[in-house]
CSV table of C-alpha atoms in Angstrom, one decimal:
chain,number,residue,atom,x,y,z
O,300,ASP,CA,-8.6,6.1,19.2
O,301,ALA,CA,-9.8,5.0,15.8
O,302,LYS,CA,-13.1,6.7,14.8
O,303,THR,CA,-14.4,3.9,12.7
O,304,THR,CA,-16.0,0.5,13.3
O,305,GLN,CA,-15.5,-2.4,10.9
O,306,PRO,CA,-16.4,-6.1,11.1
O,307,PRO,CA,-13.4,-8.1,12.1
O,308,SER,CA,-13.6,-10.6,9.3
O,309,MET,CA,-15.4,-11.3,6.0
O,310,ASP,CA,-15.3,-14.0,3.3
O,311,CYS,CA,-16.1,-13.5,-0.3
O,312,ALA,CA,-16.1,-15.9,-3.3
O,313,GLU,CA,-13.6,-15.3,-6.0
O,314,GLY,CA,-15.1,-13.3,-8.9
O,315,ARG,CA,-17.9,-11.9,-6.8
O,316,ALA,CA,-18.1,-8.3,-5.5
O,317,ALA,CA,-16.7,-7.8,-2.1
O,318,ASN,CA,-18.6,-5.2,-0.1
O,319,LEU,CA,-16.8,-4.0,3.1
O,320,PRO,CA,-18.8,-1.8,5.4
O,321,CYS,CA,-17.5,0.9,7.8
O,322,ASN,CA,-19.3,3.0,10.4
O,323,HIS,CA,-18.0,6.5,11.2
O,324,SER,CA,-21.0,8.1,12.9
O,325,THR,CA,-18.9,10.8,14.6
O,326,ILE,CA,-17.2,12.0,11.4
O,327,SER,CA,-16.8,15.8,11.1
O,328,GLY,CA,-17.7,17.8,8.0
O,329,ASN,CA,-14.1,18.3,7.1
O,330,GLU,CA,-13.0,14.7,7.5
O,331,TYR,CA,-12.3,12.4,4.6
O,332,VAL,CA,-12.9,8.7,4.5
O,333,TYR,CA,-9.8,6.7,3.5
O,334,TRP,CA,-9.4,3.0,2.7
O,335,TYR,CA,-6.1,1.2,2.9
O,336,ARG,CA,-5.3,-2.5,2.8
O,337,GLN,CA,-2.4,-4.6,4.1
O,338,ILE,CA,-1.5,-7.8,2.4
O,339,HIS,CA,0.4,-10.2,4.6
O,340,SER,CA,4.0,-9.1,5.3
O,341,GLN,CA,3.7,-5.9,3.2
O,342,GLY,CA,3.3,-2.3,4.0
O,343,PRO,CA,-0.2,-0.8,3.8
O,344,GLN,CA,-1.5,0.2,0.3
O,345,TYR,CA,-3.8,3.1,-0.4
O,346,ILE,CA,-7.0,2.2,-2.1
O,347,ILE,CA,-9.3,5.1,-2.4
O,348,HIS,CA,-10.7,8.1,-0.4
O,349,GLY,CA,-13.7,10.4,-0.5
O,350,LEU,CA,-15.4,13.3,1.3
O,351,LYS,CA,-19.1,13.0,0.4
O,352,ASN,CA,-19.4,12.0,-3.2
O,353,ASN,CA,-19.0,8.4,-4.3
O,354,GLU,CA,-15.7,7.7,-5.8
O,355,THR,CA,-14.3,5.1,-8.2
O,356,ASN,CA,-10.8,4.2,-9.4
O,357,GLU,CA,-9.1,1.3,-11.0
O,358,MET,CA,-9.0,-0.6,-7.7
O,359,ALA,CA,-12.4,0.0,-6.1
O,360,SER,CA,-15.5,2.0,-5.6
O,361,LEU,CA,-16.4,4.0,-2.4
O,362,ILE,CA,-20.0,4.6,-1.5
O,363,ILE,CA,-20.6,7.2,1.2
O,364,THR,CA,-24.1,7.6,2.7
O,365,GLU,CA,-25.7,10.9,2.4
O,366,ASP,CA,-25.4,11.6,6.2
O,367,ARG,CA,-21.7,10.4,5.9
O,368,LYS,CA,-22.0,8.2,8.9
O,369,SER,CA,-21.1,5.1,7.0
O,370,SER,CA,-19.5,3.9,3.9
O,371,THR,CA,-18.9,0.8,1.8
O,372,LEU,CA,-15.8,-0.2,-0.1
O,373,ILE,CA,-16.6,-2.3,-3.1
O,374,LEU,CA,-14.1,-4.5,-4.9
O,375,PRO,CA,-16.1,-5.4,-8.0
O,376,HIS,CA,-14.5,-8.7,-9.0
O,377,ALA,CA,-12.5,-10.1,-6.1
O,378,THR,CA,-9.4,-12.2,-6.8
O,379,LEU,CA,-7.3,-14.3,-4.4
O,380,ARG,CA,-4.8,-11.4,-4.4
O,381,ASP,CA,-7.4,-9.2,-2.7
O,382,THR,CA,-7.1,-11.3,0.5
O,383,ALA,CA,-5.8,-8.7,3.0
O,384,VAL,CA,-6.8,-6.6,6.1
O,385,TYR,CA,-8.8,-3.6,5.0
O,386,TYR,CA,-8.7,-0.4,7.0
O,387,CYS,CA,-11.3,2.4,7.0
O,388,ILE,CA,-9.9,5.6,8.4
O,389,VAL,CA,-11.2,9.1,8.8
O,390,ARG,CA,-8.8,12.0,8.6
O,391,VAL,CA,-9.0,15.8,8.3
O,392,ALA,CA,-6.4,16.6,5.7
O,393,ALA,CA,-3.3,15.6,4.0
O,394,GLY,CA,-0.3,15.8,6.3
O,395,GLU,CA,-2.1,14.5,9.3
O,396,LYS,CA,-1.3,11.1,10.6
O,397,LEU,CA,-3.5,8.1,9.8
O,398,THR,CA,-4.9,6.3,12.8
O,399,PHE,CA,-5.4,2.7,12.0
O,400,GLY,CA,-8.0,0.6,13.7
O,401,THR,CA,-8.2,-3.2,13.7
O,402,GLY,CA,-9.7,-3.4,10.2
O,403,THR,CA,-11.5,-6.2,8.4
O,404,ARG,CA,-9.7,-9.3,7.4
O,405,LEU,CA,-11.1,-10.2,4.0
O,406,THR,CA,-10.6,-13.7,2.8
O,407,ILE,CA,-11.3,-14.5,-0.9
O,408,ILE,CA,-12.5,-18.1,-1.3
O,409,PRO,CA,-11.6,-19.9,-4.5
H,1446,GLY,CA,13.9,3.8,-6.8
H,1447,ALA,CA,10.4,5.4,-7.0
H,1448,GLY,CA,9.1,4.1,-3.7
H,1449,VAL,CA,9.8,4.5,0.0
H,1450,SER,CA,13.0,2.7,0.8
H,1451,GLN,CA,13.8,1.4,4.3
H,1452,SER,CA,16.9,-0.2,5.7
H,1453,PRO,CA,17.8,-2.6,7.0
H,1454,SER,CA,15.0,-4.9,6.0
H,1455,ASN,CA,15.9,-7.2,8.9
H,1456,LYS,CA,17.8,-6.5,12.1
H,1457,VAL,CA,18.5,-8.8,15.0
H,1458,THR,CA,20.1,-7.3,18.0
H,1459,GLU,CA,20.8,-8.1,21.6
H,1460,LYS,CA,18.8,-6.6,24.5
H,1461,GLY,CA,20.4,-3.3,25.6
H,1462,LYS,CA,22.0,-2.4,22.3
H,1463,ASP,CA,21.1,0.7,20.3
H,1464,VAL,CA,19.6,0.4,16.8
H,1465,GLU,CA,19.1,2.8,13.9
H,1466,LEU,CA,16.5,2.4,11.2
H,1467,ARG,CA,16.6,4.4,8.1
H,1468,CYS,CA,13.8,5.7,5.8
H,1469,ASP,CA,14.3,7.3,2.4
H,1470,PRO,CA,11.0,8.8,1.3
H,1471,ILE,CA,9.7,9.5,-2.2
H,1472,SER,CA,11.5,12.4,-3.7
H,1473,GLY,CA,9.4,15.6,-3.2
H,1474,HIS,CA,7.3,14.3,-0.4
H,1475,THR,CA,7.5,16.7,2.6
H,1476,ALA,CA,5.6,14.6,5.1
H,1477,LEU,CA,7.1,11.5,6.6
H,1478,TYR,CA,5.6,9.1,9.1
H,1479,TRP,CA,6.9,6.2,11.3
H,1480,TYR,CA,4.7,3.4,12.5
H,1481,ARG,CA,5.3,0.1,14.1
H,1482,GLN,CA,3.5,-3.2,13.9
H,1483,SER,CA,4.0,-5.9,16.5
H,1484,LEU,CA,3.3,-9.5,15.5
H,1485,GLY,CA,-0.4,-10.0,14.8
H,1486,GLN,CA,-1.2,-6.4,15.9
H,1487,GLY,CA,-2.4,-3.3,14.2
H,1488,LEU,CA,-0.3,-0.3,13.1
H,1489,GLU,CA,0.8,2.0,15.9
H,1490,PHE,CA,1.7,5.6,15.0
H,1491,LEU,CA,5.0,6.8,16.3
H,1492,ILE,CA,5.9,10.2,14.9
H,1493,TYR,CA,5.2,12.5,12.0
H,1494,PHE,CA,7.5,15.0,10.2
H,1495,GLN,CA,6.6,17.9,8.1
H,1496,GLY,CA,9.9,18.9,6.5
H,1497,ASN,CA,12.5,18.6,9.2
H,1498,SER,CA,10.3,19.3,12.1
H,1499,ALA,CA,8.1,16.9,14.0
H,1500,PRO,CA,4.7,18.5,14.9
H,1501,ASP,CA,3.4,15.2,16.2
H,1502,LYS,CA,5.6,12.8,18.2
H,1503,SER,CA,2.8,11.7,20.4
H,1504,GLY,CA,3.3,8.0,19.6
H,1505,LEU,CA,6.8,7.6,20.7
H,1506,PRO,CA,6.5,5.0,23.5
H,1507,SER,CA,9.4,6.1,25.7
H,1508,ASP,CA,12.4,8.4,25.8
H,1509,ARG,CA,14.5,5.5,24.4
H,1510,PHE,CA,12.9,6.3,21.0
H,1511,SER,CA,13.9,9.3,19.0
H,1512,ALA,CA,13.8,10.3,15.3
H,1513,GLU,CA,15.3,12.9,13.2
H,1514,ARG,CA,15.0,14.1,9.6
H,1515,THR,CA,17.6,16.0,7.8
H,1516,GLY,CA,17.4,18.0,4.5
H,1517,GLY,CA,13.7,17.3,4.4
H,1518,SER,CA,14.5,13.9,3.1
H,1519,VAL,CA,16.0,10.9,4.9
H,1520,SER,CA,14.8,10.0,8.4
H,1521,THR,CA,16.4,7.9,11.1
H,1522,LEU,CA,14.5,6.2,13.9
H,1523,THR,CA,16.8,5.4,16.8
H,1524,ILE,CA,16.0,3.0,19.6
H,1525,GLN,CA,18.4,3.1,22.6
H,1526,ARG,CA,18.9,0.3,25.0
H,1527,THR,CA,16.5,-2.0,23.1
H,1528,GLN,CA,14.1,-4.3,25.0
H,1529,GLN,CA,12.4,-7.4,23.8
H,1530,GLU,CA,9.1,-5.6,23.6
H,1531,ASP,CA,10.6,-3.4,20.9
H,1532,SER,CA,10.5,-6.3,18.5
H,1533,ALA,CA,8.3,-5.3,15.7
H,1534,VAL,CA,8.1,-4.2,12.1
H,1535,TYR,CA,8.9,-0.5,11.8
H,1536,LEU,CA,7.1,1.0,8.8
H,1537,CYS,CA,7.9,4.4,7.2
H,1538,ALA,CA,5.5,6.3,4.9
H,1539,SER,CA,5.7,9.5,3.0
H,1540,SER,CA,3.2,11.8,1.4
H,1541,TRP,CA,2.7,15.3,-0.1
H,1542,SER,CA,2.1,17.9,2.5
H,1543,SER,CA,-1.3,19.3,3.3
H,1544,GLY,CA,-3.2,21.0,0.4
H,1545,ARG,CA,-1.6,18.8,-2.2
H,1546,ALA,CA,-2.9,15.8,-4.1
H,1547,SER,CA,-4.8,13.1,-2.2
H,1548,GLY,CA,-2.7,13.0,0.9
H,1549,GLU,CA,-2.1,9.3,0.1
H,1550,LEU,CA,0.6,7.8,2.3
H,1551,PHE,CA,3.1,5.6,0.5
H,1552,PHE,CA,4.5,2.9,2.7
H,1553,GLY,CA,7.8,1.2,2.6
H,1554,GLU,CA,8.2,-2.5,3.1
H,1555,GLY,CA,9.4,-2.0,6.7
H,1556,SER,CA,12.3,-2.9,8.9
H,1557,ARG,CA,11.8,-6.1,11.0
H,1558,LEU,CA,13.5,-5.7,14.3
H,1559,THR,CA,14.1,-8.7,16.6
H,1560,VAL,CA,15.5,-8.1,20.0
H,1561,LEU,CA,16.9,-11.2,21.7
């Protein structure tokens, strides 16, 4: 079973920041938080991951609460191409399988 | 190419036939994963390889499903006596093994299987 809870859907206006929440209240100390997205008819794409510190890359920022029980993925300037299903996943280490939940369907509105 | 390559991209078969799906991972990636995604559904884990061995095959739905990996590279997923409920997109992914890099999984574009 997936160890995360996400809202099933969200809308965001084009050009605005999209903030996608994820709850992972049972996360263990050695589990990372990963975010992937799946654009229609494509394979999932890695976005970002973190353990306890906030992370930023060219795609997004990941904010993890101090107790690590929740996190937020931020797409700073959403475009229409960011419309996708976003998956928040917790995982111990590289080499383990990713267990995908139902994700959040993000729709960017023109 | 530089990415994960899967073939065929589309396969239509008749119920009861056997099918083979192939995955060519990114060079140097020792971990390889198979998932499937039925229409409108989420991703379902099937099996994971580390090198040529499969430490986790817990997601294979029945004994009609098998997979192998040779030379630590190419993997083949075989479905015997296909059923209509096997219709799905079968996705392959590869990554570095544990302890290296980010553990990011790189996915292929998938093989769409339709069983008539």
